[in-house]
Coordinates of C-alpha atoms and ligand atoms in Angstrom, one line a residue:
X1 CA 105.7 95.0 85.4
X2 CA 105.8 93.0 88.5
X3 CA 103.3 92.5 91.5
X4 CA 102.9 96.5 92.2
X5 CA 101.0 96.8 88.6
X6 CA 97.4 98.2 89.7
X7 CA 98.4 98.2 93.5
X8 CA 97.5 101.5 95.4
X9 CA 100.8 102.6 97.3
X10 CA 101.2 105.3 100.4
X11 CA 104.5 106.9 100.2
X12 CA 105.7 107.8 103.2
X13 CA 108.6 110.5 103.4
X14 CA 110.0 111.3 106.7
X15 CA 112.9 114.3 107.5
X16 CA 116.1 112.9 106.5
X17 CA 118.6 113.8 103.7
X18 CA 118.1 110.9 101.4
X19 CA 114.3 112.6 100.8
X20 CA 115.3 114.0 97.6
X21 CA 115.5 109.8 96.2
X22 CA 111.9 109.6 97.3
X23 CA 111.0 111.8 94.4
X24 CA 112.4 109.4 91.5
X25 CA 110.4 106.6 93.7
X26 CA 107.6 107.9 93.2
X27 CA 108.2 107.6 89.5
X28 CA 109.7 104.0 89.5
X29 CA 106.9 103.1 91.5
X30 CA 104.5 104.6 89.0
X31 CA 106.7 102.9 85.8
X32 CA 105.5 99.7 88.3
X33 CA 101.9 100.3 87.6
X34 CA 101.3 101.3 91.2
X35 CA 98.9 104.5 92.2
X36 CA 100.8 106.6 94.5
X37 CA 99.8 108.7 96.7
X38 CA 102.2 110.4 99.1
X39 CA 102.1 111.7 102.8
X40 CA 104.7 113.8 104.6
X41 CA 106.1 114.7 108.2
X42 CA 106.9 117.8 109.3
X43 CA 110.7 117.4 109.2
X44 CA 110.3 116.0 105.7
X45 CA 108.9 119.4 104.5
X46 CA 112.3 120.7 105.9
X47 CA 114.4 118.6 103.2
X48 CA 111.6 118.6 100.1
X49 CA 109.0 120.5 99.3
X50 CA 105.1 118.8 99.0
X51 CA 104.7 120.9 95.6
X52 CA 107.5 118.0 94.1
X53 CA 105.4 115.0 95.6
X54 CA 102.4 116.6 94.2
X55 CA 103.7 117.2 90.6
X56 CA 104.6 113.8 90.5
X57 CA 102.3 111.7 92.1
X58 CA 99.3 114.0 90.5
X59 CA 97.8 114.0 93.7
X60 CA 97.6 116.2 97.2
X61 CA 100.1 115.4 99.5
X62 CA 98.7 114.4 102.8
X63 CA 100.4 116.3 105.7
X64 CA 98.4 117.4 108.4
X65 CA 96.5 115.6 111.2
X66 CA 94.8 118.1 112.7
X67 CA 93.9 120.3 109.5
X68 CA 89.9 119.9 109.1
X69 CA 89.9 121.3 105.5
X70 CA 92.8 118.4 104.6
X71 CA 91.0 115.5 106.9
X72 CA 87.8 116.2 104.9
X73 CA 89.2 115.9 101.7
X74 CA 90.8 112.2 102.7
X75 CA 91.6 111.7 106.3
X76 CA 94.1 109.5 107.6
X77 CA 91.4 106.5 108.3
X78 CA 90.7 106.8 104.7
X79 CA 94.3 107.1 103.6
X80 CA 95.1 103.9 106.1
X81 CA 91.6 102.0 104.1
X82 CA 93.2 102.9 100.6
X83 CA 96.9 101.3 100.8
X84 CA 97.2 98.1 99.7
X85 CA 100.6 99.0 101.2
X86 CA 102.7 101.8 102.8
X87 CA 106.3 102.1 102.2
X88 CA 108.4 104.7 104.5
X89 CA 111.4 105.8 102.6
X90 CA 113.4 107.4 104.3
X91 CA 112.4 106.1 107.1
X92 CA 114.8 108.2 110.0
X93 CA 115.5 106.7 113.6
X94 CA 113.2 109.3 115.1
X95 CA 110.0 107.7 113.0
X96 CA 111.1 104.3 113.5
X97 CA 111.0 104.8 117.4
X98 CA 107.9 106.3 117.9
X99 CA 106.6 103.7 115.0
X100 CA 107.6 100.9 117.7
X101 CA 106.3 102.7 120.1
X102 CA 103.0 103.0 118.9
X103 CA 102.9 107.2 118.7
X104 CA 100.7 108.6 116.6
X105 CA 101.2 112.4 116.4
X106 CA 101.6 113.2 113.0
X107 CA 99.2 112.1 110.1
X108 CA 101.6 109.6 108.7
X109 CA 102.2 107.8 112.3
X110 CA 98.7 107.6 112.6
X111 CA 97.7 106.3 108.9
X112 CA 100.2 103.6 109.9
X113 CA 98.8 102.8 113.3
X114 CA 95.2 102.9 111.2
X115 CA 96.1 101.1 108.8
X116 CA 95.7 97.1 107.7
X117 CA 98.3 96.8 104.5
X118 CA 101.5 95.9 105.0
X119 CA 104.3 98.3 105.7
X120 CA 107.9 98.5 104.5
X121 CA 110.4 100.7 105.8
X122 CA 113.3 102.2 104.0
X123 CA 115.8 103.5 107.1
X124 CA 118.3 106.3 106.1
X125 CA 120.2 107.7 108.8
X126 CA 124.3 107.9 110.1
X127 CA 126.1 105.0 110.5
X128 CA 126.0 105.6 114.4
X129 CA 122.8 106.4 114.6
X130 CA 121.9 103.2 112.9
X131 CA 124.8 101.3 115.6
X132 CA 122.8 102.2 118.3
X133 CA 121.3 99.6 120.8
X134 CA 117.9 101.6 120.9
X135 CA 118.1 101.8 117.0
X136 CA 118.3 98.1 116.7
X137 CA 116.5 97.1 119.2
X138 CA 112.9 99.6 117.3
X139 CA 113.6 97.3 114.6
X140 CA 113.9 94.1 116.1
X141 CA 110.3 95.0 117.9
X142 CA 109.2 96.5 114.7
X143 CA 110.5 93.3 112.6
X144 CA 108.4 91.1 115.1
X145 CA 105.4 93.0 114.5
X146 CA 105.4 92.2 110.7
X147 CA 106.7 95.1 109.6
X148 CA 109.3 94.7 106.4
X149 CA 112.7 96.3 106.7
X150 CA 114.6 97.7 103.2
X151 CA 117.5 97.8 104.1
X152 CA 119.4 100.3 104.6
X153 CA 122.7 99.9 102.4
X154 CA 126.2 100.6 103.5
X155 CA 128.8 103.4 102.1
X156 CA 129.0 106.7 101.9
X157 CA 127.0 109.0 103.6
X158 CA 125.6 112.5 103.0
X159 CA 127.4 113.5 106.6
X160 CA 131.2 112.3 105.2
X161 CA 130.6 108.9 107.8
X162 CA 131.3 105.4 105.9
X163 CA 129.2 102.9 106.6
X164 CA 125.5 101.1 107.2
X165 CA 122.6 103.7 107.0
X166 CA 122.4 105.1 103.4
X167 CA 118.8 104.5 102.2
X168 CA 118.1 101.9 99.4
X169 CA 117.8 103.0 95.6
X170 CA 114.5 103.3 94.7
X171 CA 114.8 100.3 92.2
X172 CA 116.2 98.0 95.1
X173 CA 112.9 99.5 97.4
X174 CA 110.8 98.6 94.3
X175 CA 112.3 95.1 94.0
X176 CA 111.3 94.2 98.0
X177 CA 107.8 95.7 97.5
X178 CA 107.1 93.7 94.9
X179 CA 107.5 90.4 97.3
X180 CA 105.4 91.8 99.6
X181 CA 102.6 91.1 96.9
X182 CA 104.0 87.7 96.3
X183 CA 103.7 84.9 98.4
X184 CA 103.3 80.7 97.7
X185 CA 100.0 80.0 98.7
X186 CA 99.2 78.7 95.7
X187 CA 102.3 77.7 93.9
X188 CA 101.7 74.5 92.0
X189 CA 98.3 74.9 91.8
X190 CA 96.3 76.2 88.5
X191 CA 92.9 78.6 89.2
X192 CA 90.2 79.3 86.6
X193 CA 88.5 83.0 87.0
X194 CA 85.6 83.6 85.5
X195 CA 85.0 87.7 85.5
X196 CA 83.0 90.7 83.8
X197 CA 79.8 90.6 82.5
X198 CA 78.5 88.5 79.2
X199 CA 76.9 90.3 76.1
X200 CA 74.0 88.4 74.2
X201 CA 73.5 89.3 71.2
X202 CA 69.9 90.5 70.0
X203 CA 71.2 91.5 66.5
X204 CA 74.1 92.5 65.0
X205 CA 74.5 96.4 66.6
X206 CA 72.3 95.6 70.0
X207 CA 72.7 93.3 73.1
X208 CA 71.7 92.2 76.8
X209 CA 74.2 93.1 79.5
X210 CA 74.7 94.5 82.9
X211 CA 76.7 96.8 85.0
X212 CA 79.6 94.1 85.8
X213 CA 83.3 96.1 85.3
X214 CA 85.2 93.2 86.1
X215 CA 87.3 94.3 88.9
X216 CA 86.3 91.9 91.5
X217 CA 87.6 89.2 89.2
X218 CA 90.6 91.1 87.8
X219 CA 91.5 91.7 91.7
X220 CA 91.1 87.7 92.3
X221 CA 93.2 87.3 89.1
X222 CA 95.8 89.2 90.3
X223 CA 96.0 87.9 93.7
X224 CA 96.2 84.3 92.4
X225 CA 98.9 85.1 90.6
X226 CA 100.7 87.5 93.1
X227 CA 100.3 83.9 95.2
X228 CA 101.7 81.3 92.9
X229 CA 99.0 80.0 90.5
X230 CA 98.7 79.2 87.1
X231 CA 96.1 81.3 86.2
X232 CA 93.6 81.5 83.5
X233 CA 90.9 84.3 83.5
X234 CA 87.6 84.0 81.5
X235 CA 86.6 87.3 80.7
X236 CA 83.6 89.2 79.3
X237 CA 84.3 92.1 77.7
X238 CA 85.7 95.3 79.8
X239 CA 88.1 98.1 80.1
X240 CA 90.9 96.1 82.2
X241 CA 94.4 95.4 81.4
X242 CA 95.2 92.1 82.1
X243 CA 97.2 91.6 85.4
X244 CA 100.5 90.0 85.5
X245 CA 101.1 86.8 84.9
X246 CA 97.6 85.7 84.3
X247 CA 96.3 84.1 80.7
X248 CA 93.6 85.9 80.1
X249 CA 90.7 84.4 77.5
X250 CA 88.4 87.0 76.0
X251 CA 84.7 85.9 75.5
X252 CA 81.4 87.7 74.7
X253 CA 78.7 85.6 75.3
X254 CA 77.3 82.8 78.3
X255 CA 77.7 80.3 75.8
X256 CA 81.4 81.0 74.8
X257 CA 82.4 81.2 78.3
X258 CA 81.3 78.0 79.5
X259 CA 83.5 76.7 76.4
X260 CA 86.3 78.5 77.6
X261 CA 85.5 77.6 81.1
X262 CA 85.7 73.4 80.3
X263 CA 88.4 74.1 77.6
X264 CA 90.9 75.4 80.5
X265 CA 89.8 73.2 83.2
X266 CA 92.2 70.7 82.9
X267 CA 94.4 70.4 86.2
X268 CA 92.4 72.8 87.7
X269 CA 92.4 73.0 91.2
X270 CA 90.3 76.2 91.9
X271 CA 87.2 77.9 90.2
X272 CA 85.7 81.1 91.6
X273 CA 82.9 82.5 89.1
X274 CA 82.7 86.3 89.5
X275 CA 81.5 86.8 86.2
X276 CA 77.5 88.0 85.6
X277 CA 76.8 85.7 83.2
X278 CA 73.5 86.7 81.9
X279 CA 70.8 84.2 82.8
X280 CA 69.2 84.6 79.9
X281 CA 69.7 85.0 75.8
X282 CA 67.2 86.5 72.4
X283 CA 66.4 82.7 71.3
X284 CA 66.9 84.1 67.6
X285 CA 69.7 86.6 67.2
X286 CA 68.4 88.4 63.9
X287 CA 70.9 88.7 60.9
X288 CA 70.4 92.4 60.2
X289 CA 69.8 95.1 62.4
X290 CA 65.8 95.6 63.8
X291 CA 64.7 98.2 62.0
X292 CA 61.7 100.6 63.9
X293 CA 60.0 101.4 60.5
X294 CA 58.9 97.4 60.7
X295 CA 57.5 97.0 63.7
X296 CA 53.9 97.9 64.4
X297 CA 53.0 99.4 67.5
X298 CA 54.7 101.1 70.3
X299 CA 56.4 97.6 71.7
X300 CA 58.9 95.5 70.6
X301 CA 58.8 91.6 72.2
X302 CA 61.9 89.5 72.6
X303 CA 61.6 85.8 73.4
X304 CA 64.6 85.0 75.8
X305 CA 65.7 81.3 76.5
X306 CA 67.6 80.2 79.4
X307 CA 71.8 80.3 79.1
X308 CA 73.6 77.6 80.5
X309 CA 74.5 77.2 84.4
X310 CA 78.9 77.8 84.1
X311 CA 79.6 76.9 87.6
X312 CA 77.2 74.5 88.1
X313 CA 78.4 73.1 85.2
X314 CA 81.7 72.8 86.6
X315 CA 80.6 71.7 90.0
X316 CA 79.3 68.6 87.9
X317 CA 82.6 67.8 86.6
X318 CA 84.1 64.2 87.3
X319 CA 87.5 65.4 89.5
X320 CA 85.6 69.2 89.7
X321 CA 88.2 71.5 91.3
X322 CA 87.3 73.2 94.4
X323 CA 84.3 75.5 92.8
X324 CA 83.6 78.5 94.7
X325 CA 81.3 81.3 93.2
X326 CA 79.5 84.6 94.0
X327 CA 76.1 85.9 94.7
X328 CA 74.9 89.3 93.5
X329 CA 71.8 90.1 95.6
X330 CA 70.1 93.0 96.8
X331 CA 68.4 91.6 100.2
X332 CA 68.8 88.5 102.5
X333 CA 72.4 88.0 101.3
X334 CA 72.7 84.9 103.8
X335 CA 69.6 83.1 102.5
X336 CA 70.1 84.1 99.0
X337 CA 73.8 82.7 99.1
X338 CA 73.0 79.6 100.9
X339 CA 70.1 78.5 98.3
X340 CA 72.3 79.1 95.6
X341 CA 76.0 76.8 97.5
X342 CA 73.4 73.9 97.6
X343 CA 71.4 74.4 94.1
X344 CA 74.8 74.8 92.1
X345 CA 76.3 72.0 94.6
X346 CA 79.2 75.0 95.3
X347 CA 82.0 74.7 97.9
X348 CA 81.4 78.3 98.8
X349 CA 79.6 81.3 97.6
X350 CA 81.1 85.2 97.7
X351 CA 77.8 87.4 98.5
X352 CA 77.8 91.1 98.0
X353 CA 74.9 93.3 98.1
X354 CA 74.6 95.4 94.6
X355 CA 71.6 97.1 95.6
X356 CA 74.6 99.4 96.9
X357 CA 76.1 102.3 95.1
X358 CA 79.5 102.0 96.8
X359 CA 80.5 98.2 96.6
X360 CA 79.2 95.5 94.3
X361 CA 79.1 96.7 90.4
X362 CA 81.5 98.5 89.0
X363 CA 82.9 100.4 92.6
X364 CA 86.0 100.2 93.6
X365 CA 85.3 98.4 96.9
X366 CA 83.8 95.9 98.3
X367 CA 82.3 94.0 101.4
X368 CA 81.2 90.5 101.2
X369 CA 79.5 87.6 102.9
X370 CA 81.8 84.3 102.8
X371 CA 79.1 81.3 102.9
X372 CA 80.1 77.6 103.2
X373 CA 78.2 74.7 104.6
X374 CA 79.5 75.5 108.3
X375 CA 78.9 78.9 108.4
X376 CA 79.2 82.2 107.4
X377 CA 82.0 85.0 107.6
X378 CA 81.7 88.9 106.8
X379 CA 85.1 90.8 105.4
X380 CA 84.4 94.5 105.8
X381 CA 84.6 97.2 103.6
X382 CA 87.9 97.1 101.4
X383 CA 89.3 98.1 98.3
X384 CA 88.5 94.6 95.8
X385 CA 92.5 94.7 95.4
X386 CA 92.9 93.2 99.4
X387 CA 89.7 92.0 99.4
X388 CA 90.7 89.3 96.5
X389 CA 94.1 88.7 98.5
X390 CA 92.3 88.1 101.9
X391 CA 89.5 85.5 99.9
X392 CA 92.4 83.8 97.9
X393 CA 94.1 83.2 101.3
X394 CA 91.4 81.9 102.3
X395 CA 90.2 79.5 99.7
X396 CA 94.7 78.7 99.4
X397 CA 93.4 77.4 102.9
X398 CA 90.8 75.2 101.8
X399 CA 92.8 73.4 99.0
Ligands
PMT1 O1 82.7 93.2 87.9 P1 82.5 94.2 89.0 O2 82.0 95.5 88.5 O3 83.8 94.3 89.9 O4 81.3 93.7 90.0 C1 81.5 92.5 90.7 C2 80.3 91.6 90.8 C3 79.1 92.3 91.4 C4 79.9 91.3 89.3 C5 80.7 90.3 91.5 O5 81.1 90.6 92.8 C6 79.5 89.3 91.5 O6 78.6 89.3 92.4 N1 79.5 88.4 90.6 C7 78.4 87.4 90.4 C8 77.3 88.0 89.6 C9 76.2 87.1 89.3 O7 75.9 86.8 88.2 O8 75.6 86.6 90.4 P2 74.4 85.5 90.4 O9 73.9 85.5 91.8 O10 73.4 85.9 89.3 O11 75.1 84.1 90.0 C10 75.5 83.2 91.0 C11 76.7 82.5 90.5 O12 76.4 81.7 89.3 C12 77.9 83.4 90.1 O13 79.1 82.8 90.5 C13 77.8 83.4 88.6 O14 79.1 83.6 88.0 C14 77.3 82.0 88.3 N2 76.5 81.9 87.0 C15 75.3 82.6 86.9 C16 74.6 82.4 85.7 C17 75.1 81.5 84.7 N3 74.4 81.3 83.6 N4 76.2 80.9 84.9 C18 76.9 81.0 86.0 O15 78.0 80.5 86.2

């Protein structure tokens, strides 16, 4: 699997011929690890039926704008907030003209006016069509806007014509999507993510945790990667495949992950700590499970002794890489975060308010406060997967 593994991908299908390849793109994309979720134009019902996108993608096709019952369910704002990108495949010279132009009068126009992920286009049209002045100039404008063009490949065509039009094969579509996750920001460099929540152990069957899943670290794993680094995860114990191209150490407790913390910091150049490490640990972990029957009383008391500091720890080392870590607080983010950059001696601190359901532990989302010495930044509400791209461009920037 390449960059697309856990990456949340709209599937655009728009009315042209080639239509029928967009189904066994839907499958390659999901052999890629990617979530798909698919949304159609008029003309595209013409050429394929939803029902196929459906069966496939095990979701709803989106195709209506204006249909209350479908906008409830998940609107075209939402649709444009979930893609981490959109590819449009086939993508005909009607839709790429009213995409340059801005239009926005079917639901997929408007997810990608809406939307903030990056979009690739997979043109499929005639050879003339795709001759035309007005054709090349849409996506010379739509080039310059950032948009990524697949394409198209030259032969033969559904019409009988020989030549450039015919839409890419889905395995060439899934090769250029995959560099649209890539990039260099941090090639040569080596980052250290610590992630997931620690487990101390009170005896041998019962421990102290929290609520952490590890998917804000996961996501900053995967975006290091997806930009270059060597990277090495720390993490507790969770329910997450490891992402691509990331060396992955499994740990339990505070105190083994500060030993797997120093043992991989040499050459390190960035350390973000996203893991909730517990702050504290049973002094005595008892050899044999604490039985009710010997305790007297209704209460049990457990003496707890402080667990090492990881990141400030790190932020002590001689040549310390550029040590950023998070806050998890449930009021005054901004005061919170600050106390803790200059108490830890941090470069930066990642504050996000888990007093809330939908972000923080365990969601899916998130929305933090970015706190350094000179100020401090808010990045609204996203999926963690772009979150962790937009903070690792970030901190790329700092190093
Ligand atoms: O894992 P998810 O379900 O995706 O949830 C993400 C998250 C809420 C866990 C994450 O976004 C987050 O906030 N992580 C930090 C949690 C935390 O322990 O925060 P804190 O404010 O208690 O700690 C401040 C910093 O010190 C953190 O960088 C923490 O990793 C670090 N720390 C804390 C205690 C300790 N003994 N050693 C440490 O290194």
């Amino acid at each position: 699997m390449g960059f697309l593994a856990n990456k949340r991908i709209l599937l655009g299908v728009t009315g042209g011929i080639a239509a029928y390849k967009s189904a066994d793109l839907v499958r390659r994309l999901q052999d890629a690890g990617a979530e798909v979720r698919v949304a159609m134009t008029p003309a595209a019902r013409e050429f394929i039926a939803p029902l196929t996108f459906q069966a496939l993608s095990g979701n709803p096709v989106h195709c209506d704008l204006l249909d209350p019952a479908a906008e409830a369910a998940m609107g075209h704002i939402e649709l444009a907030r979930w893609a981490d990108a959109v590819i449009v495949a086939p993508a005909t010279a009607d839709f790429l003209a009213k995409l340059a132009s801005g239009a926005a009068d079917n639901l997929l126009l408007a997810t990608c006016l809406a939307t903030a992920a990056p979009i690739a286009l997979a043109p499929a049209m005639n050879q003339g069509m795709w001759s035309k002045a007005s054709t090349a100039a849409n996506v010379e404008l739509l080039r310059s806007r950032g948009f990524t063009l697949l394409g198209p490949d030259a032969g033969s065509q559904a019409c009988g014509d020989i030549g450039p039009g015919r839409m890419l094969e889905p395995l060439a579509i899934i090769a250029g999507l995959d560099t649209l996750f890539s990039s260099d920001l941090l090639a040569g460099k080596k980052v250290v993510i610590t992630a997931g929540p620690t487990r101390e152990a009170i005896d041998p069957v019962r421990y102290i945790s929290n609520h952490s899943s590890g998917k804000m670290g996961y996501a900053l794993a995967a975006a290091a990667a997806a930009a270059g680094a060597d990277t090495w995860l720390i993490s507790g114990p969770t329910a997450l495949a490891t992402p691509e191209r990331v060396k992955r150490i499994a740990v339990t407790s505070a105190t083994e992950m500060l030993e797997a913390t120093l043992s991989a910091m040499a050459g390190c150049h960035l350390f973000i700590g996203s893991a909730a490490v517990a702050d504290y640990r049973p002094l005595s972990v008892a050899e044999h499970k604490i039985k009710k029957k010997d305790q007297s009383g209704t209460t049990l008391t457990l003496v707890l002794e402080k667990n090492p500091d990881i990141i400030a720890t790190v932020a002590a080392l001689p040549n310390r890489p550029l040590t950023v870590g998070f806050a998890a607080e449930t009021c005054d983010l901004e005061v919170h975060a600050r106390q803790k950059l200059d108490s830890k001696n941090l470069d930066a601190v990642i504050a996000n308010d888990v007093s809330r359901t939908d972000i923080g532990f365990n969601s899916d989302d998130n929305q933090v406060l970015l706190v350094t010495a000179g100020g401090a930044d808010w990045l609204p509400l996203m999926n963690k997967s772009k979150l962790a791209q937009e903070l690792i461009a970030r901190l790329a920037a700092r190093l």
